[in-house]
mmCIF file of C-alpha atoms and ligand atoms in Angstrom:
data_model
loop_
_atom_site.group_PDB
_atom_site.id
_atom_site.type_symbol
_atom_site.label_atom_id
_atom_site.label_comp_id
_atom_site.label_asym_id
_atom_site.label_seq_id
_atom_site.Cartn_x
_atom_site.Cartn_y
_atom_site.Cartn_z
ATOM 1 C CA UNK C 1 123.845 -17.251 65.026
ATOM 2 C CA UNK C 2 121.975 -13.977 65.487
ATOM 3 C CA UNK C 3 119.761 -13.203 62.519
ATOM 4 C CA UNK C 4 119.845 -9.977 60.584
ATOM 5 C CA UNK C 5 116.793 -9.502 58.405
ATOM 6 C CA UNK C 6 116.081 -7.392 55.338
ATOM 7 C CA UNK C 7 113.971 -5.260 57.632
ATOM 8 C CA UNK C 8 116.939 -4.719 59.942
ATOM 9 C CA UNK C 9 119.040 -3.731 56.963
ATOM 10 C CA UNK C 10 116.503 -1.249 55.618
ATOM 11 C CA UNK C 11 116.239 0.335 59.066
ATOM 12 C CA UNK C 12 120.001 0.605 59.638
ATOM 13 C CA UNK C 13 121.102 1.414 56.101
ATOM 14 C CA UNK C 14 118.285 3.136 54.228
ATOM 15 C CA UNK C 15 120.606 5.215 52.024
ATOM 16 C CA UNK C 16 124.142 5.529 50.706
ATOM 17 C CA UNK C 17 124.566 8.386 53.179
ATOM 18 C CA UNK C 18 123.712 6.107 56.115
ATOM 19 C CA UNK C 19 126.337 3.609 54.926
ATOM 20 C CA UNK C 20 128.955 6.357 54.661
ATOM 21 C CA UNK C 21 128.125 7.541 58.184
ATOM 22 C CA UNK C 22 128.529 4.012 59.456
ATOM 23 C CA UNK C 23 131.944 3.741 57.793
ATOM 24 C CA UNK C 24 133.116 7.048 59.257
ATOM 25 C CA UNK C 25 131.869 6.247 62.755
ATOM 26 C CA UNK C 26 133.382 2.781 62.758
ATOM 27 C CA UNK C 27 136.713 3.595 61.163
ATOM 28 C CA UNK C 28 137.285 6.444 63.597
ATOM 29 C CA UNK C 29 135.614 5.237 66.758
ATOM 30 C CA UNK C 30 137.408 7.820 68.920
ATOM 31 C CA UNK C 31 136.758 10.716 66.569
ATOM 32 C CA UNK C 32 138.684 11.813 63.500
ATOM 33 C CA UNK C 33 142.193 13.071 64.073
ATOM 34 C CA UNK C 34 142.683 16.030 61.764
ATOM 35 C CA UNK C 35 146.241 15.984 60.439
ATOM 36 C CA UNK C 36 146.174 19.722 59.782
ATOM 37 C CA UNK C 37 144.847 20.753 63.196
ATOM 38 C CA UNK C 38 146.918 18.108 64.972
ATOM 39 C CA UNK C 39 144.002 16.971 67.127
ATOM 40 C CA UNK C 40 140.661 15.194 67.108
ATOM 41 C CA UNK C 41 138.024 17.542 65.714
ATOM 42 C CA UNK C 42 134.403 17.336 64.640
ATOM 43 C CA UNK C 43 133.910 16.527 61.003
ATOM 44 C CA UNK C 44 130.799 17.497 59.099
ATOM 45 C CA UNK C 45 129.422 15.805 56.053
ATOM 46 C CA UNK C 46 129.831 17.632 52.750
ATOM 47 C CA UNK C 47 126.467 17.156 51.071
ATOM 48 C CA UNK C 48 126.537 15.348 47.780
ATOM 49 C CA UNK C 49 130.127 14.192 48.196
ATOM 50 C CA UNK C 50 131.469 11.082 49.966
ATOM 51 C CA UNK C 51 133.534 13.083 52.425
ATOM 52 C CA UNK C 52 133.535 14.979 55.704
ATOM 53 C CA UNK C 53 135.172 18.256 56.516
ATOM 54 C CA UNK C 54 137.052 19.389 59.657
ATOM 55 C CA UNK C 55 135.056 22.011 61.557
ATOM 56 C CA UNK C 56 138.116 24.249 61.945
ATOM 57 C CA UNK C 57 140.343 23.942 58.914
ATOM 58 C CA UNK C 58 138.037 22.352 56.336
ATOM 59 C CA UNK C 59 140.349 19.425 55.652
ATOM 60 C CA UNK C 60 138.479 16.547 53.983
ATOM 61 C CA UNK C 61 138.406 12.852 54.892
ATOM 62 C CA UNK C 62 136.985 10.124 52.647
ATOM 63 C CA UNK C 63 135.769 7.072 54.611
ATOM 64 C CA UNK C 64 135.610 4.851 51.517
ATOM 65 C CA UNK C 65 139.290 5.461 50.718
ATOM 66 C CA UNK C 66 141.510 2.594 51.822
ATOM 67 C CA UNK C 67 138.596 0.151 52.065
ATOM 68 C CA UNK C 68 137.301 -2.442 49.616
ATOM 69 C CA UNK C 69 134.795 0.231 48.542
ATOM 70 C CA UNK C 70 137.556 2.570 47.412
ATOM 71 C CA UNK C 71 136.990 2.162 43.674
ATOM 72 C CA UNK C 72 133.220 2.207 43.997
ATOM 73 C CA UNK C 73 130.956 5.059 43.023
ATOM 74 C CA UNK C 74 129.348 6.611 46.061
ATOM 75 C CA UNK C 75 125.836 5.863 44.809
ATOM 76 C CA UNK C 76 126.744 2.149 44.838
ATOM 77 C CA UNK C 77 127.757 2.086 48.498
ATOM 78 C CA UNK C 78 124.426 0.797 49.788
ATOM 79 C CA UNK C 79 124.504 -1.889 47.098
ATOM 80 C CA UNK C 80 127.879 -3.004 48.452
ATOM 81 C CA UNK C 81 126.577 -3.111 52.002
ATOM 82 C CA UNK C 82 123.694 -5.188 50.712
ATOM 83 C CA UNK C 83 126.191 -7.530 49.034
ATOM 84 C CA UNK C 84 127.907 -8.035 52.387
ATOM 85 C CA UNK C 85 124.513 -8.726 53.951
ATOM 86 C CA UNK C 86 123.653 -11.347 51.308
ATOM 87 C CA UNK C 87 127.022 -13.031 51.730
ATOM 88 C CA UNK C 88 126.570 -13.074 55.488
ATOM 89 C CA UNK C 89 123.082 -14.456 55.544
ATOM 90 C CA UNK C 90 123.796 -18.119 54.848
ATOM 91 C CA UNK C 91 125.998 -20.292 56.976
ATOM 92 C CA UNK C 92 128.149 -21.522 54.133
ATOM 93 C CA UNK C 93 128.272 -18.594 51.751
ATOM 94 C CA UNK C 94 126.895 -18.057 48.283
ATOM 95 C CA UNK C 95 128.416 -18.220 44.822
ATOM 96 C CA UNK C 96 129.189 -15.049 42.889
ATOM 97 C CA UNK C 97 126.401 -15.925 40.436
ATOM 98 C CA UNK C 98 123.914 -16.169 43.247
ATOM 99 C CA UNK C 99 125.079 -12.806 44.553
ATOM 100 C CA UNK C 100 124.629 -11.261 41.083
ATOM 101 C CA UNK C 101 121.074 -12.582 40.939
ATOM 102 C CA UNK C 102 120.244 -11.423 44.477
ATOM 103 C CA UNK C 103 121.533 -7.914 43.802
ATOM 104 C CA UNK C 104 120.236 -7.692 40.250
ATOM 105 C CA UNK C 105 123.632 -6.789 38.831
ATOM 106 C CA UNK C 106 125.617 -8.274 35.942
ATOM 107 C CA UNK C 107 127.622 -11.445 36.501
ATOM 108 C CA UNK C 108 130.802 -9.423 36.041
ATOM 109 C CA UNK C 109 129.869 -6.822 38.645
ATOM 110 C CA UNK C 110 128.638 -9.478 41.055
ATOM 111 C CA UNK C 111 131.878 -11.393 40.694
ATOM 112 C CA UNK C 112 133.962 -8.298 41.436
ATOM 113 C CA UNK C 113 131.976 -7.534 44.587
ATOM 114 C CA UNK C 114 131.989 -11.133 45.725
ATOM 115 C CA UNK C 115 135.758 -11.439 45.252
ATOM 116 C CA UNK C 116 136.500 -8.210 47.098
ATOM 117 C CA UNK C 117 134.288 -9.092 50.049
ATOM 118 C CA UNK C 118 135.637 -12.599 50.275
ATOM 119 C CA UNK C 119 139.176 -11.244 50.130
ATOM 120 C CA UNK C 120 138.836 -9.599 53.543
ATOM 121 C CA UNK C 121 137.705 -12.808 55.220
ATOM 122 C CA UNK C 122 141.161 -14.383 55.108
ATOM 123 C CA UNK C 123 142.431 -11.975 57.719
ATOM 124 C CA UNK C 124 143.151 -12.557 61.397
ATOM 125 C CA UNK C 125 145.366 -15.539 60.643
ATOM 126 C CA UNK C 126 148.207 -14.246 62.763
ATOM 127 C CA UNK C 127 146.685 -14.994 66.174
ATOM 128 C CA UNK C 128 147.834 -18.418 67.349
ATOM 129 C CA UNK C 129 145.460 -21.034 68.692
ATOM 130 C CA UNK C 130 145.492 -21.923 72.375
ATOM 131 C CA UNK C 131 144.216 -24.572 74.765
ATOM 132 C CA UNK C 132 142.961 -27.812 73.251
ATOM 133 C CA UNK C 133 143.669 -27.874 69.548
ATOM 134 C CA UNK C 134 142.757 -30.647 67.127
ATOM 135 C CA UNK C 135 144.741 -31.145 63.953
ATOM 136 C CA UNK C 136 143.807 -33.379 61.036
ATOM 137 C CA UNK C 137 144.142 -33.627 57.272
ATOM 138 C CA UNK C 138 141.611 -34.521 54.650
ATOM 139 C CA UNK C 139 141.318 -34.864 50.895
ATOM 140 C CA UNK C 140 138.890 -32.694 49.013
ATOM 141 C CA UNK C 141 137.682 -33.091 45.440
ATOM 142 C CA UNK C 142 136.831 -36.034 43.225
ATOM 143 C CA UNK C 143 134.209 -38.640 43.930
ATOM 144 C CA UNK C 144 135.728 -40.290 46.951
ATOM 145 C CA UNK C 145 136.186 -37.237 49.090
ATOM 146 C CA UNK C 146 138.064 -37.744 52.298
ATOM 147 C CA UNK C 147 139.676 -41.093 51.537
ATOM 148 C CA UNK C 148 143.382 -41.505 51.799
ATOM 149 C CA UNK C 149 145.274 -43.797 49.499
ATOM 150 C CA UNK C 150 144.349 -44.951 46.033
ATOM 151 C CA UNK C 151 142.759 -42.287 43.843
ATOM 152 C CA UNK C 152 143.797 -39.459 46.099
ATOM 153 C CA UNK C 153 146.325 -38.116 43.548
ATOM 154 C CA UNK C 154 143.778 -35.790 41.945
ATOM 155 C CA UNK C 155 142.464 -34.519 45.222
ATOM 156 C CA UNK C 156 143.684 -31.562 47.186
ATOM 157 C CA UNK C 157 145.089 -32.099 50.659
ATOM 158 C CA UNK C 158 143.783 -29.758 53.296
ATOM 159 C CA UNK C 159 145.034 -29.468 56.841
ATOM 160 C CA UNK C 160 142.578 -28.432 59.533
ATOM 161 C CA UNK C 161 143.466 -26.816 62.844
ATOM 162 C CA UNK C 162 140.530 -26.419 65.195
ATOM 163 C CA UNK C 163 140.457 -24.975 68.687
ATOM 164 C CA UNK C 164 137.905 -26.844 70.797
ATOM 165 C CA UNK C 165 134.875 -24.572 71.176
ATOM 166 C CA UNK C 166 136.841 -21.907 69.297
ATOM 167 C CA UNK C 167 138.315 -20.959 65.981
ATOM 168 C CA UNK C 168 139.289 -22.970 62.928
ATOM 169 C CA UNK C 169 141.782 -22.641 60.142
ATOM 170 C CA UNK C 170 142.053 -24.736 56.988
ATOM 171 C CA UNK C 171 145.224 -24.734 54.951
ATOM 172 C CA UNK C 172 145.763 -26.280 51.503
ATOM 173 C CA UNK C 173 149.000 -28.279 51.642
ATOM 174 C CA UNK C 174 150.992 -30.267 49.059
ATOM 175 C CA UNK C 175 151.314 -33.495 51.100
ATOM 176 C CA UNK C 176 151.053 -34.933 54.609
ATOM 177 C CA UNK C 177 154.770 -35.262 55.331
ATOM 178 C CA UNK C 178 156.135 -34.168 58.690
ATOM 179 C CA UNK C 179 158.078 -31.364 57.007
ATOM 180 C CA UNK C 180 154.813 -29.966 55.686
ATOM 181 C CA UNK C 181 152.543 -30.444 58.676
ATOM 182 C CA UNK C 182 154.775 -29.595 61.630
ATOM 183 C CA UNK C 183 155.811 -26.060 60.553
ATOM 184 C CA UNK C 184 152.117 -25.224 60.025
ATOM 185 C CA UNK C 185 151.332 -26.323 63.557
ATOM 186 C CA UNK C 186 154.260 -24.316 64.865
ATOM 187 C CA UNK C 187 153.031 -21.231 62.990
ATOM 188 C CA UNK C 188 149.433 -21.523 64.150
ATOM 189 C CA UNK C 189 149.435 -23.016 67.644
ATOM 190 C CA UNK C 190 151.062 -21.810 70.878
ATOM 191 C CA UNK C 191 153.625 -24.116 72.464
ATOM 192 C CA UNK C 192 151.810 -24.941 75.689
ATOM 193 C CA UNK C 193 148.666 -26.043 73.847
ATOM 194 C CA UNK C 194 147.560 -29.652 73.795
ATOM 195 C CA UNK C 195 147.458 -30.927 70.229
ATOM 196 C CA UNK C 196 145.179 -33.856 69.361
ATOM 197 C CA UNK C 197 145.902 -35.752 66.164
ATOM 198 C CA UNK C 198 145.406 -39.224 64.776
ATOM 199 C CA UNK C 199 148.303 -41.660 64.662
ATOM 200 C CA UNK C 200 149.782 -40.482 61.358
ATOM 201 C CA UNK C 201 153.570 -40.846 61.926
ATOM 202 C CA UNK C 202 154.153 -37.306 60.588
ATOM 203 C CA UNK C 203 152.908 -35.981 63.923
ATOM 204 C CA UNK C 204 155.337 -38.024 66.030
ATOM 205 C CA UNK C 205 157.736 -35.163 66.735
ATOM 206 C CA UNK C 206 155.105 -32.828 68.238
ATOM 207 C CA UNK C 207 156.010 -33.790 71.808
ATOM 208 C CA UNK C 208 159.707 -33.104 71.291
ATOM 209 C CA UNK C 209 158.830 -29.764 69.689
ATOM 210 C CA UNK C 210 157.289 -28.666 72.964
ATOM 211 C CA UNK C 211 153.594 -29.371 72.451
ATOM 212 C CA UNK C 212 151.499 -31.613 74.648
ATOM 213 C CA UNK C 213 150.510 -34.261 72.133
ATOM 214 C CA UNK C 214 147.629 -36.714 72.408
ATOM 215 C CA UNK C 215 147.047 -39.346 69.770
ATOM 216 C CA UNK C 216 143.790 -40.941 68.690
ATOM 217 C CA UNK C 217 144.115 -44.312 66.935
ATOM 218 C CA UNK C 218 142.939 -43.696 63.362
ATOM 219 C CA UNK C 219 140.392 -46.481 63.516
ATOM 220 C CA UNK C 220 138.695 -44.796 66.458
ATOM 221 C CA UNK C 221 138.390 -41.315 64.963
ATOM 222 C CA UNK C 222 135.048 -39.650 65.591
ATOM 223 C CA UNK C 223 133.614 -42.686 67.364
ATOM 224 C CA UNK C 224 135.324 -42.012 70.647
ATOM 225 C CA UNK C 225 133.150 -39.854 72.832
ATOM 226 C CA UNK C 226 134.329 -40.905 76.272
ATOM 227 C CA UNK C 227 137.246 -38.936 77.664
ATOM 228 C CA UNK C 228 139.195 -36.076 76.287
ATOM 229 C CA UNK C 229 141.278 -37.730 73.608
ATOM 230 C CA UNK C 230 139.391 -37.343 70.360
ATOM 231 C CA UNK C 231 139.327 -35.275 67.194
ATOM 232 C CA UNK C 232 135.574 -34.764 67.007
ATOM 233 C CA UNK C 233 135.784 -30.991 66.548
ATOM 234 C CA UNK C 234 137.972 -31.155 63.480
ATOM 235 C CA UNK C 235 135.962 -34.099 62.102
ATOM 236 C CA UNK C 236 132.833 -31.999 62.497
ATOM 237 C CA UNK C 237 134.562 -29.082 60.807
ATOM 238 C CA UNK C 238 135.465 -31.298 57.830
ATOM 239 C CA UNK C 239 131.981 -32.635 57.344
ATOM 240 C CA UNK C 240 130.499 -29.121 57.475
ATOM 241 C CA UNK C 241 133.140 -27.752 55.107
ATOM 242 C CA UNK C 242 132.557 -30.531 52.589
ATOM 243 C CA UNK C 243 128.794 -30.266 52.814
ATOM 244 C CA UNK C 244 129.103 -26.543 52.321
ATOM 245 C CA UNK C 245 131.316 -26.907 49.248
ATOM 246 C CA UNK C 246 128.918 -29.443 47.745
ATOM 247 C CA UNK C 247 125.913 -27.297 48.540
ATOM 248 C CA UNK C 248 127.316 -24.029 47.247
ATOM 249 C CA UNK C 249 129.534 -24.977 44.344
ATOM 250 C CA UNK C 250 129.319 -28.738 43.820
ATOM 251 C CA UNK C 251 132.996 -28.455 43.024
ATOM 252 C CA UNK C 252 135.843 -26.113 43.916
ATOM 253 C CA UNK C 253 139.015 -26.167 41.839
ATOM 254 C CA UNK C 254 142.259 -26.623 43.803
ATOM 255 C CA UNK C 255 143.294 -23.040 42.931
ATOM 256 C CA UNK C 256 140.218 -21.651 44.605
ATOM 257 C CA UNK C 257 140.048 -24.062 47.488
ATOM 258 C CA UNK C 258 142.240 -21.978 49.805
ATOM 259 C CA UNK C 259 139.998 -18.938 49.298
ATOM 260 C CA UNK C 260 136.955 -20.996 50.046
ATOM 261 C CA UNK C 261 138.620 -22.560 53.067
ATOM 262 C CA UNK C 262 139.485 -19.089 54.379
ATOM 263 C CA UNK C 263 135.919 -17.897 53.979
ATOM 264 C CA UNK C 264 134.525 -20.991 55.625
ATOM 265 C CA UNK C 265 137.044 -20.838 58.484
ATOM 266 C CA UNK C 266 136.116 -17.198 59.084
ATOM 267 C CA UNK C 267 132.442 -18.099 59.370
ATOM 268 C CA UNK C 268 133.202 -21.043 61.626
ATOM 269 C CA UNK C 269 135.483 -18.990 63.889
ATOM 270 C CA UNK C 270 132.795 -16.330 64.316
ATOM 271 C CA UNK C 271 129.831 -18.678 64.626
ATOM 272 C CA UNK C 272 129.373 -17.847 68.292
ATOM 273 C CA UNK C 273 129.743 -14.069 68.023
ATOM 274 C CA UNK C 274 127.117 -12.159 69.939
ATOM 275 C CA UNK C 275 126.230 -10.111 66.901
ATOM 276 C CA UNK C 276 124.940 -10.968 63.434
ATOM 277 C CA UNK C 277 127.462 -12.295 60.902
ATOM 278 C CA UNK C 278 126.686 -9.203 58.823
ATOM 279 C CA UNK C 279 128.039 -6.970 61.608
ATOM 280 C CA UNK C 280 131.089 -9.197 62.000
ATOM 281 C CA UNK C 281 131.758 -8.948 58.262
ATOM 282 C CA UNK C 282 131.237 -5.166 58.169
ATOM 283 C CA UNK C 283 133.678 -4.864 61.069
ATOM 284 C CA UNK C 284 136.087 -6.923 59.026
ATOM 285 C CA UNK C 285 135.821 -4.306 56.250
ATOM 286 C CA UNK C 286 136.952 -1.735 58.814
ATOM 287 C CA UNK C 287 139.603 -4.051 60.224
ATOM 288 C CA UNK C 288 140.951 -4.554 56.736
ATOM 289 C CA UNK C 289 141.083 -0.874 55.788
ATOM 290 C CA UNK C 290 144.182 1.233 55.874
ATOM 291 C CA UNK C 291 143.601 4.267 58.041
ATOM 292 C CA UNK C 292 144.750 7.267 56.104
HETATM 293 ZN ZN1 ZN R 301 141.344 20.445 60.893
#
């Protein structure tokens, strides 16, 4: 992961104005189309206001509108950028309380920022996985994390779909029945992919559904390193996810587990980006905005 230091941040975003410029330039990468002039025109900053004005007709555009910063006062914009930077800096995320402390804001304010920023990390779920895809389920919560069977009633079942050397997705599911698992695979994986699972009978129909299906005997999970038939990627994803939950929160309630899983999957999927996670997350702010 490419690092992004406090020094980098202070250089790139010294003021609220610099943050607003960044938003404008990245939301309208090909220039701003003025609706009144009917063409792309230069837009100049109106001093003291969070907007830019068309050089010909004076029509205003507000880069914060339609983004997660929409309801924020302009003189808090740099603080929000800083919040994104703090959330991006660790590999497994920080709690809202930690964010409040880092920013020096109230717990309530910190929580609002944290929730908004995290909310945009669930996006991008519509692009299906390709190639070699490992699928597995695990149990999260309680003292005997990960174990099937006795005592698993109070735990939350999570399904993991991991592209080898690629992206990951974790989905909270009610049970591990075929009727639960198979539609999720269908929704998230392309048909000509090869799907690697353990020998849970719920996966038996994958071949007849049109997937190439390879099965790893459950007893051999993670230990098999020779050959192609293994689920090491998804096993690795689970252990990192669980370590991250334990390290950040100690405990995540089932209601919040999907949000956490989305955030973690986002980080995992972008772990090899050739830019800092902060840049990836800022781009996600843009990605998530409605262009008005
Ligand atoms: Zn105009």
